[in-house]
Short mmCIF file of C-alpha atoms and ligand atoms in Angstrom, two decimals:
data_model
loop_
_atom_site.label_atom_id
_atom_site.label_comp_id
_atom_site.label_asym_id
_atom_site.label_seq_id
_atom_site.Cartn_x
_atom_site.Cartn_y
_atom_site.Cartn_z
CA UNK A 1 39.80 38.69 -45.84
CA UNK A 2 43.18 40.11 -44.94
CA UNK A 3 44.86 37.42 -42.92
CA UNK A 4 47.59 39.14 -41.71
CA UNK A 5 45.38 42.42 -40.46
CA UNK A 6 43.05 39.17 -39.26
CA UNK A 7 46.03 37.40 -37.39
CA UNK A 8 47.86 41.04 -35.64
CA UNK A 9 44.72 42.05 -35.16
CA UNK A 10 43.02 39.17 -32.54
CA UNK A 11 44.80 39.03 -29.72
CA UNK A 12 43.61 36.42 -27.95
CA UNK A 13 42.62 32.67 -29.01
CA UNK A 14 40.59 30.73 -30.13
CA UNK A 15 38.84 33.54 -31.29
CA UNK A 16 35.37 32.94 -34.07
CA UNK A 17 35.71 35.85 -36.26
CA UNK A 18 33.11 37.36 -38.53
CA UNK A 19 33.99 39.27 -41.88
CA UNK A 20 30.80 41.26 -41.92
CA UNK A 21 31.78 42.32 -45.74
CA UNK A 22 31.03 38.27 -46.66
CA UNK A 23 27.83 38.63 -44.34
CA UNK A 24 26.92 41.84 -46.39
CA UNK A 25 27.43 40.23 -49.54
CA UNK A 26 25.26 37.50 -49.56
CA UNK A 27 22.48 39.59 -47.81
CA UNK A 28 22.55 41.82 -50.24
CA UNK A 29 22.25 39.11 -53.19
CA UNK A 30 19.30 37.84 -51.24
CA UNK A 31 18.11 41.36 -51.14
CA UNK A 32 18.13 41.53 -54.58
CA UNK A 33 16.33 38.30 -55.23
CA UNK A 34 13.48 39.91 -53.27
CA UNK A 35 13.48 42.53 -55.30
CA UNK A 36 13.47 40.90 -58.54
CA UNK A 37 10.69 38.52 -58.11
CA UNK A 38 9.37 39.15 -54.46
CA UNK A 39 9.88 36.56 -52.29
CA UNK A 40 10.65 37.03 -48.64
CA UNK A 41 14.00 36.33 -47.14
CA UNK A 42 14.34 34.97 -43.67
CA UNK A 43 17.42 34.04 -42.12
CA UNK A 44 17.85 31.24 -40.04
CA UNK A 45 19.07 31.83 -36.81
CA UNK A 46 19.94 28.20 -35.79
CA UNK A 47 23.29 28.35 -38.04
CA UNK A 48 24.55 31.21 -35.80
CA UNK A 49 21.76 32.47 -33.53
CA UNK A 50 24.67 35.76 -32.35
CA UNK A 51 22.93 39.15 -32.22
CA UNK A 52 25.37 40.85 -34.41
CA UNK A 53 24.42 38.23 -37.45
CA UNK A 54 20.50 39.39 -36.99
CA UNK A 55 21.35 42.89 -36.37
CA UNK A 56 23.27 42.89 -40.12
CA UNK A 57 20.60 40.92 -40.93
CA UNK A 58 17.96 43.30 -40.19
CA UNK A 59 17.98 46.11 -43.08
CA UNK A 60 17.89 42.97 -45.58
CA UNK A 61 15.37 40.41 -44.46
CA UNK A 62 11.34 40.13 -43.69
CA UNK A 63 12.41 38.24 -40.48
CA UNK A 64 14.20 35.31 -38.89
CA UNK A 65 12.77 31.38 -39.28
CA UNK A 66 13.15 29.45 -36.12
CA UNK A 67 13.26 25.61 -34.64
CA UNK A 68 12.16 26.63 -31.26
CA UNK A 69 11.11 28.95 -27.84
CA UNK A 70 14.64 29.98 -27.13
CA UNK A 71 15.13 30.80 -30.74
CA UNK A 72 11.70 32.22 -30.92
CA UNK A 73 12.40 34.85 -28.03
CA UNK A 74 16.03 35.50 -28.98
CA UNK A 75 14.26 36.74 -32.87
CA UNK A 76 11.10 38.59 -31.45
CA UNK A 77 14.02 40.70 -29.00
CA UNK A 78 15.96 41.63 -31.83
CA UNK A 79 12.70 42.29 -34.13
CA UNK A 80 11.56 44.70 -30.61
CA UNK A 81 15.22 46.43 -31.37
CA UNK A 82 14.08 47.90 -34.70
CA UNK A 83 12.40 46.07 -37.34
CA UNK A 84 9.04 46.98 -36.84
CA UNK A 85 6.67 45.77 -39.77
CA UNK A 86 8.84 43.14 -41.35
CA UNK A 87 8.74 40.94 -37.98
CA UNK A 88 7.68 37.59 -39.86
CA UNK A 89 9.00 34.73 -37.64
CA UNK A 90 8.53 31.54 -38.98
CA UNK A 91 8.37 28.12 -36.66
CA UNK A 92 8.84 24.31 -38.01
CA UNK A 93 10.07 21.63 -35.40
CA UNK A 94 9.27 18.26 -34.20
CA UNK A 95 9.45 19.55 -30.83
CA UNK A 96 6.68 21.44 -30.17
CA UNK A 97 4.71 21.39 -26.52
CA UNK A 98 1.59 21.98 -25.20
CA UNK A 99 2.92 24.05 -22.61
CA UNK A 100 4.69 26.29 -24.79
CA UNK A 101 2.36 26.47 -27.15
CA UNK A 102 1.02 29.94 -26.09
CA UNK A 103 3.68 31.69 -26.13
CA UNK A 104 5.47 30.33 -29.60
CA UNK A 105 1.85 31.71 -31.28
CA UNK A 106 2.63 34.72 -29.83
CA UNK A 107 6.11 35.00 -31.20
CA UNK A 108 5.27 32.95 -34.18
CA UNK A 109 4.07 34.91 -37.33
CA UNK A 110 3.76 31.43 -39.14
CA UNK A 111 4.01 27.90 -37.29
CA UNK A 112 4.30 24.81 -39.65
CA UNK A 113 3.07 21.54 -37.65
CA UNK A 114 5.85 19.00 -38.26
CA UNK A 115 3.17 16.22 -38.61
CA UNK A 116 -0.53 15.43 -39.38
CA UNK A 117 -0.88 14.29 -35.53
CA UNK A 118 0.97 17.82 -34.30
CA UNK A 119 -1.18 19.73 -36.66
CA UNK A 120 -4.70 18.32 -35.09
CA UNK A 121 -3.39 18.46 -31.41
CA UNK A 122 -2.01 21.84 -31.61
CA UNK A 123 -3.72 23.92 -34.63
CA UNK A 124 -6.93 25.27 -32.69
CA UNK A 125 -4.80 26.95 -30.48
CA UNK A 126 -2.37 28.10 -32.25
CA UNK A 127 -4.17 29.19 -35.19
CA UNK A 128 -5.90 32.76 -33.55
CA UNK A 129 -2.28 34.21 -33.34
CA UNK A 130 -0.40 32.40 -36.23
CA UNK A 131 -0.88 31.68 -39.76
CA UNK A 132 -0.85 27.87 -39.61
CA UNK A 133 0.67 25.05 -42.08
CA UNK A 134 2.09 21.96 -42.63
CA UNK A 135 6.14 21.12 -43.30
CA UNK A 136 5.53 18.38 -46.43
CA UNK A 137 7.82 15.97 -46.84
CA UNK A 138 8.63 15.62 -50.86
CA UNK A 139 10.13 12.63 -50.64
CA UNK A 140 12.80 13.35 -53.08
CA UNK A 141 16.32 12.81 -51.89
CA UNK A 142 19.17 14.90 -53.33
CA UNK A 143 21.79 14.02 -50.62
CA UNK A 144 23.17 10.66 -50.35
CA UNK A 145 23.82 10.62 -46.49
CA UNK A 146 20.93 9.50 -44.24
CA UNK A 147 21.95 11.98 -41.77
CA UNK A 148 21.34 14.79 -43.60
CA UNK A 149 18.53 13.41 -45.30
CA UNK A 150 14.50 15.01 -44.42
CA UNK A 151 13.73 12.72 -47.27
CA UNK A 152 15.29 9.59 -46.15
CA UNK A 153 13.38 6.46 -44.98
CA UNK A 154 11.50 6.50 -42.33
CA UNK A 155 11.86 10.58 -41.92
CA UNK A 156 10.80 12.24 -38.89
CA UNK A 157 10.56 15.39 -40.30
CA UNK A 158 7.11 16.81 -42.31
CA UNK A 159 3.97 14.94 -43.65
CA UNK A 160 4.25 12.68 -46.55
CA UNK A 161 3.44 14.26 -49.72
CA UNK A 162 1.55 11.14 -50.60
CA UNK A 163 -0.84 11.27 -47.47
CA UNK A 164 -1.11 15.01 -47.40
CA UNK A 165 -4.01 15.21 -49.38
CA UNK A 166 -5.94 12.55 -47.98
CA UNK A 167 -5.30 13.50 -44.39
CA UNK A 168 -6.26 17.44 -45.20
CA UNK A 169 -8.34 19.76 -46.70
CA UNK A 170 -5.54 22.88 -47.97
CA UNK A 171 -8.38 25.04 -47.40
CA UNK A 172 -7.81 24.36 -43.78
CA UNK A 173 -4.45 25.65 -43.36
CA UNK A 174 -2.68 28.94 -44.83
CA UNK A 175 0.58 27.73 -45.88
CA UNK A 176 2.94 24.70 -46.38
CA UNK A 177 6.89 24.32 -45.83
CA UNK A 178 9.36 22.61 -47.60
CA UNK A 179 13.17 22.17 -46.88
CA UNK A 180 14.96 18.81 -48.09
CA UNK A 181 18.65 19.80 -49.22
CA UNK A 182 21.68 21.12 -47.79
CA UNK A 183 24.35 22.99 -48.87
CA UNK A 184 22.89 23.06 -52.22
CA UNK A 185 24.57 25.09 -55.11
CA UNK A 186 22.02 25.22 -57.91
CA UNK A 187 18.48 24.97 -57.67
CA UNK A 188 17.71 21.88 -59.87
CA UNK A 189 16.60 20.10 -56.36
CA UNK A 190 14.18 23.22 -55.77
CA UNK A 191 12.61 22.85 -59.13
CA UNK A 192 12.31 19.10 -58.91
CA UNK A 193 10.15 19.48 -55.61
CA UNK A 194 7.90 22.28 -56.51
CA UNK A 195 7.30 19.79 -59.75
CA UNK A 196 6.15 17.12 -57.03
CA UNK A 197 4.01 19.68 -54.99
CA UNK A 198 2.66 20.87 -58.16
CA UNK A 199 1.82 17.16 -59.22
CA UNK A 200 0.44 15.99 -55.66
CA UNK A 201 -1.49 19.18 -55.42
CA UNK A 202 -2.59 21.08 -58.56
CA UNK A 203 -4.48 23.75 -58.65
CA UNK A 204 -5.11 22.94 -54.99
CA UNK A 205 -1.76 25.19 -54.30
CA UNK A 206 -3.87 28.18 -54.47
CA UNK A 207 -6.18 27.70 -52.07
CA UNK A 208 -3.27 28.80 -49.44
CA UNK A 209 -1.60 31.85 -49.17
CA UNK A 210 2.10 30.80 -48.54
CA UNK A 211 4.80 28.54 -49.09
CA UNK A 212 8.19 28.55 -47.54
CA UNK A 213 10.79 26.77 -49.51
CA UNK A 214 13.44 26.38 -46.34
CA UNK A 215 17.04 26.69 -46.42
CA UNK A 216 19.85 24.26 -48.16
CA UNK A 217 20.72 26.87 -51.00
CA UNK A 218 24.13 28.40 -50.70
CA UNK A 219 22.67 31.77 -51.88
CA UNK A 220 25.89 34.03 -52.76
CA UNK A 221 27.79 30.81 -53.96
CA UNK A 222 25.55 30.40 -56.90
CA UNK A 223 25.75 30.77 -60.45
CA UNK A 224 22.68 31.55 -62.05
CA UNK A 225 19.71 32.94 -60.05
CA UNK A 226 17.10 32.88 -62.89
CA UNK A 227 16.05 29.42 -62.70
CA UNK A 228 14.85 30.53 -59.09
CA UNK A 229 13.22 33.67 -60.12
CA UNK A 230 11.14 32.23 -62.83
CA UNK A 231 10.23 29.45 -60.27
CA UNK A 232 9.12 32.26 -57.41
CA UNK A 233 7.45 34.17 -60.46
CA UNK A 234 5.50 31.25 -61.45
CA UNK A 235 4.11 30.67 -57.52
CA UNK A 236 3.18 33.89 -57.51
CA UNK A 237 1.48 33.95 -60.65
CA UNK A 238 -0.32 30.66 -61.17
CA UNK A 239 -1.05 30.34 -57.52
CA UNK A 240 -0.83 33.55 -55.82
CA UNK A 241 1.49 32.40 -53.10
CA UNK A 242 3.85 34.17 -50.86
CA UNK A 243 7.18 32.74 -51.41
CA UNK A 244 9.69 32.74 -48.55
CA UNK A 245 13.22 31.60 -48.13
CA UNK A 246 15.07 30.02 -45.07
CA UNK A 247 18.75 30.62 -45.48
CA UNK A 248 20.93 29.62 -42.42
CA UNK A 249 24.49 28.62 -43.78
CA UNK A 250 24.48 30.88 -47.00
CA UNK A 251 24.66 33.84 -44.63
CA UNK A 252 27.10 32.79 -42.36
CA UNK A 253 28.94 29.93 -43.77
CA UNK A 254 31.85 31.56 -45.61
CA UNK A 255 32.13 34.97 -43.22
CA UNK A 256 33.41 32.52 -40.60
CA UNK A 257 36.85 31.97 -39.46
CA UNK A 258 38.54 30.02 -36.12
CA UNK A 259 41.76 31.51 -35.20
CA UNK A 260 43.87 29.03 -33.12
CA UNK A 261 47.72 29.15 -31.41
CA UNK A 262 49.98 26.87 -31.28
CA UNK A 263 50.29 25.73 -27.74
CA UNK A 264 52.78 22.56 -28.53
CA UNK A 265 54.50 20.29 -31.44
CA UNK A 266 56.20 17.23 -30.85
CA UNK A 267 56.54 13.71 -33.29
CA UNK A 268 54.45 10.80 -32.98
CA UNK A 269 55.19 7.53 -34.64
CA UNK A 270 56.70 9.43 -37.51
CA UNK A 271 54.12 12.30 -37.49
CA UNK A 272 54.52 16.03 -36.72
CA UNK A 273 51.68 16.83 -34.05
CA UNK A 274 50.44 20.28 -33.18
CA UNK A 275 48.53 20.95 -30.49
CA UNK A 276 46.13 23.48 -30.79
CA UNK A 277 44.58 26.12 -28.54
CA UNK A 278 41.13 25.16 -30.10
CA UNK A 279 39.24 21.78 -30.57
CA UNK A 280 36.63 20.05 -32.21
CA UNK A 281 33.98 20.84 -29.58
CA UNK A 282 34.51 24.46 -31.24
CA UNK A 283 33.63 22.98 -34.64
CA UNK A 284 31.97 19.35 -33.16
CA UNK A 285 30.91 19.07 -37.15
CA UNK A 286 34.52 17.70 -37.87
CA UNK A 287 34.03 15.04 -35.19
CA UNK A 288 30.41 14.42 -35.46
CA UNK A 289 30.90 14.15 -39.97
CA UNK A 290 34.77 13.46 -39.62
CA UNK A 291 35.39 16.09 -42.28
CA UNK A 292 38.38 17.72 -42.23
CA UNK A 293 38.03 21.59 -42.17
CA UNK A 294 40.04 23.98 -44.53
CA UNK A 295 42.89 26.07 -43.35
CA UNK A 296 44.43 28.45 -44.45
CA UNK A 297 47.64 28.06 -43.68
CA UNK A 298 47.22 24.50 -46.20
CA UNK A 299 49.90 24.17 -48.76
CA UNK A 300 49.55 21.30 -51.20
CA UNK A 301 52.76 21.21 -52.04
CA UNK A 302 53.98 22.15 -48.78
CA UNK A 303 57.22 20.62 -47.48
CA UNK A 304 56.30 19.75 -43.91
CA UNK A 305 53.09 18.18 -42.98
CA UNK A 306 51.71 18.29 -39.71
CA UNK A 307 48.28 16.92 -37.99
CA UNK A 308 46.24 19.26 -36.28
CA UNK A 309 44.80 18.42 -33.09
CA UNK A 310 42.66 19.95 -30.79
CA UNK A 311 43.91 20.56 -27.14
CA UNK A 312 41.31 17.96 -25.37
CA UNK A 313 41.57 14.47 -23.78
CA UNK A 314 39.79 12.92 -26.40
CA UNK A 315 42.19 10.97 -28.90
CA UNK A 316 40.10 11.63 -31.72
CA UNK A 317 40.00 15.54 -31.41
CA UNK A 318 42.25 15.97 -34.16
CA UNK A 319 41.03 18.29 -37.46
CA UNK A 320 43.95 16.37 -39.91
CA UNK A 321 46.38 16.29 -41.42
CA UNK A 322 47.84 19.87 -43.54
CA UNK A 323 50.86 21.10 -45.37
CA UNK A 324 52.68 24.01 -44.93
CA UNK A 325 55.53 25.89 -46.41
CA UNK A 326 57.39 26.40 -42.85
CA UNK A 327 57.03 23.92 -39.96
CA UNK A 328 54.57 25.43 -37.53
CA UNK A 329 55.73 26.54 -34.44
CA UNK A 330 54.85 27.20 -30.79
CA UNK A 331 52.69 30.49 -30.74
CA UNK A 332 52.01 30.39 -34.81
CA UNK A 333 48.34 31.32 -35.63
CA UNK A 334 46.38 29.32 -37.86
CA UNK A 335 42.91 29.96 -39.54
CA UNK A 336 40.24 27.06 -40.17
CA UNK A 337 38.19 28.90 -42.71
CA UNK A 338 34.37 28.92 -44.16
CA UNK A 339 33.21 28.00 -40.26
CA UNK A 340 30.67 30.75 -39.78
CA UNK A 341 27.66 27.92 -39.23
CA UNK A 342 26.80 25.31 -37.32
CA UNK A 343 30.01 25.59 -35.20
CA UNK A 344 29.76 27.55 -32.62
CA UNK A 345 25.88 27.37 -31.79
CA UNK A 346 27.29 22.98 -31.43
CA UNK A 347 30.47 24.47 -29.23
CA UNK A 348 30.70 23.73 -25.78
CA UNK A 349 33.52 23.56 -23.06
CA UNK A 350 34.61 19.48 -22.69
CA UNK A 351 37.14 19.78 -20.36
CA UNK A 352 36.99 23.27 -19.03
CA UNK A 353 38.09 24.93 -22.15
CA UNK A 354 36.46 28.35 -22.73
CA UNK A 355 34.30 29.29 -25.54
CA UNK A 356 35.80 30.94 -28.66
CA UNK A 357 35.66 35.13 -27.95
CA UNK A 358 33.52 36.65 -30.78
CA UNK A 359 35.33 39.20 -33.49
CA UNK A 360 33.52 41.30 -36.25
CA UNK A 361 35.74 42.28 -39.17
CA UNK A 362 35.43 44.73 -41.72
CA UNK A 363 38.21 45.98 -43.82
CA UNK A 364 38.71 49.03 -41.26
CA UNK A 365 38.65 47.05 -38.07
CA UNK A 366 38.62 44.00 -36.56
CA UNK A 367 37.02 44.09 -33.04
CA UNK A 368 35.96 42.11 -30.23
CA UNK A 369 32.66 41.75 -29.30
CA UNK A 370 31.87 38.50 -27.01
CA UNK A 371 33.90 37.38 -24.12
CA UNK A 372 33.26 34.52 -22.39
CA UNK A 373 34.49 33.71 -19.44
CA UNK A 374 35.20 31.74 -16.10
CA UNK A 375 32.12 32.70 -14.62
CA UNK A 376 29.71 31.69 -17.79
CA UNK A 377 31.24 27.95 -17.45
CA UNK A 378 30.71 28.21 -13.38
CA UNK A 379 27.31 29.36 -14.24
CA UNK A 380 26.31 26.23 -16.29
CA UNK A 381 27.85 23.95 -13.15
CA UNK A 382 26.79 25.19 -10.62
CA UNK A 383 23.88 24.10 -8.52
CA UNK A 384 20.61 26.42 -8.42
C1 PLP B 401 18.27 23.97 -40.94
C2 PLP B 401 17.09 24.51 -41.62
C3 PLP B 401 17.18 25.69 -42.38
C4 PLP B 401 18.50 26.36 -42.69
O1 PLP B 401 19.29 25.49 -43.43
P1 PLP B 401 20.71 25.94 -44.05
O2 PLP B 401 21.25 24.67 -44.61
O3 PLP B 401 21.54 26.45 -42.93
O4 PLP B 401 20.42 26.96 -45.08
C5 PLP B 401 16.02 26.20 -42.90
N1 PLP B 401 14.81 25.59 -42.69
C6 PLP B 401 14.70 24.45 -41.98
C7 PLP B 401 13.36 23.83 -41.80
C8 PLP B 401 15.83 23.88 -41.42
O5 PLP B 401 15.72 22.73 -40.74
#
């Protein structure tokens, strides 16, 4: 990414831009995955569910995985738009209703019941339009934060390996799902759980057709992609499973950048304090994790250090505290990099701020391509 093309070229702030190069990049690793041992790439929409992801997306996956309706219909539209054949869309949520249970088999290529109790309520009907299984929970933690954690105590989220196979027949269902990391950048976790499926259920694996590993794997920031090959090789081979992939951050993670102005500077207690035209209900990850997001502006060794703040009422909308070579000044634009996921899709407009405006970037152009506006906030507000 060019910053200096990035900064002349958005005019207007906060603006979420997309470098459709990174985008490319990692879909076209994936792509190459699929090619070398044959699994099937889906991308998740809920890290950034913006048509322009799905419609790079397209030439490079078998479809989109999904957590619910809304996500469901926003996939099958852009499948409709062109990607006739490959229009796998895969379900798994808690959240599933009985009176939206028609239509998500519809939509649904493949719907994983989130528990045994889902599965018996829901299955029969479900199962004349979609290829049904079960999200298993491994029970093997790799992250050491409960809130990230499918595997923690007391999870909410898939069956218990240990009860699976007393509670089912496989020969019932078609497929089971799996997803228990995040942000995951080598796939020692991935071969540790298929070891525990493989334990729990043998030879029993190939009575179903699929099994979708999920998403957690920073595809494109990885070393070494054999360890994963020989593992989807091995599915395929011993069990005769379709192998698919979930990646929602990989895609979009790195291609994403927040460009903010400088709407004000003063000193607090000692402190330099720059108010931004942004805030952390544009990235509510900072707030919600308290992480501090990188910017590029960031000097280590930087003379003048400044905190960052968002532009809201809350006292704790503030990203941290950054060096820089020059003080920053009123109408300065700074870049929060590697923001692509699970910002904006969390954004929202506390205090009557407006949403981000959407850029796509390539190394030709760098062009707008979402607006929001006045009338999108009165919208929400208003009365019916
Ligand atoms: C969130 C999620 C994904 C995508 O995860 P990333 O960390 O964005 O790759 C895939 N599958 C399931 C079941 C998920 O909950």
């Amino acid at each position: 990414m060019d910053f200096h093309v990035l900064k002349d070229s958005v005019y207007s702030t906060p603006a979420f831009v997309l470098d459709e190069i990174e985008v490319t990049r990692v879909l076209e690793i994936l792509a190459d995955l699929r090619t070398q041992c044959g699994c099937k790439i889906l991308y998740s929409i809920k890290a950034l569910p913006f048509s322009g992801v799905m419609d790079m997306a397209k030439a490079f996956v078998d479809g989109f995985s999904v957590s619910s309706l809304f996500e469901a219909r926003l996939a099958n539209e852009m499948i409709q738009q062109g990607l006739a054949g490959q229009g796998n869309i895969h379900l798994t949520t808690p959240g599933i209703r009985r009176d939206e249970l028609d239509e998500l088999s519809l939509l649904c290529s493949h719907i994983s019941f989130n528990s045994f109790t889902q599965y018996q309520r829901y299955s029969e009907a479900a199962q004349a339009k979609s290829s049904i299984g079960l999200r298993v929970n491994p029970k093997l933690s790799f992250l050491h934060d409960d809130r990230f954690d499918p595997c923690r105590e007391h999870s909410k989220l898939g069956v218990d390996i240990k009860q699976l196979c007393r509670t089912i027949r496989l020969d019932q269902i078609q497929g089971l799902h799996i997803h228990n990391v995040f942000s995951a950048t080598d796939f020692s976790p991935l071969i540790k759980t298929v070891e525990k499926l493989q334990q729990h259920l043998g030879i029993g694996l190939a009575e179903l057709e699929w099994l979708n590993l999920g998403g957690g794997y920073l595809f494109g920031q990885i070393e070494d992609y054999r360890p994963f090959v020989e593992l989807v090789n091995k599915l395929t081979h011993d069990f005769g499973l379709e192998v698919y992939i979930e990646p929602g951050k990989a895609v979009v993670g790195r291609a994403g950048y927040l460009v903010a102005t400088v709407l004000d500077s003063f000193v607090s207690d000692g402190e330099t304090i720059v108010i931004l035209d942004t805030s952390v209900n544009h990235n509510p990850e900072v707030f919600e994790y308290q992480r501090q997001p990188e910017l590029h502006e960031h000097e280590p060794e930087g003379q003048y250090a400044a905190i960052l703040a968002g532009c809201t009422c809350l006292a704790g909308d503030v990203f941290g505290k950054y060096r820089f070579k020059e003080p920053l000044q009123v109408g300065d634009k700074v870049v929060f990099k590697n923001v692509g996921a699970y910002s904006l899709i969390k954004a929202n407009r506390f205090n009557g701020y407006n949403l981000p405006d959407i850029y796509l970037s390539n190394s030709l152009r760098v062009k707008k391509v979402k607006h929001y506006d006045y009338q999108d906030y009165r919208r929400q507000w208003l009365a019916d």
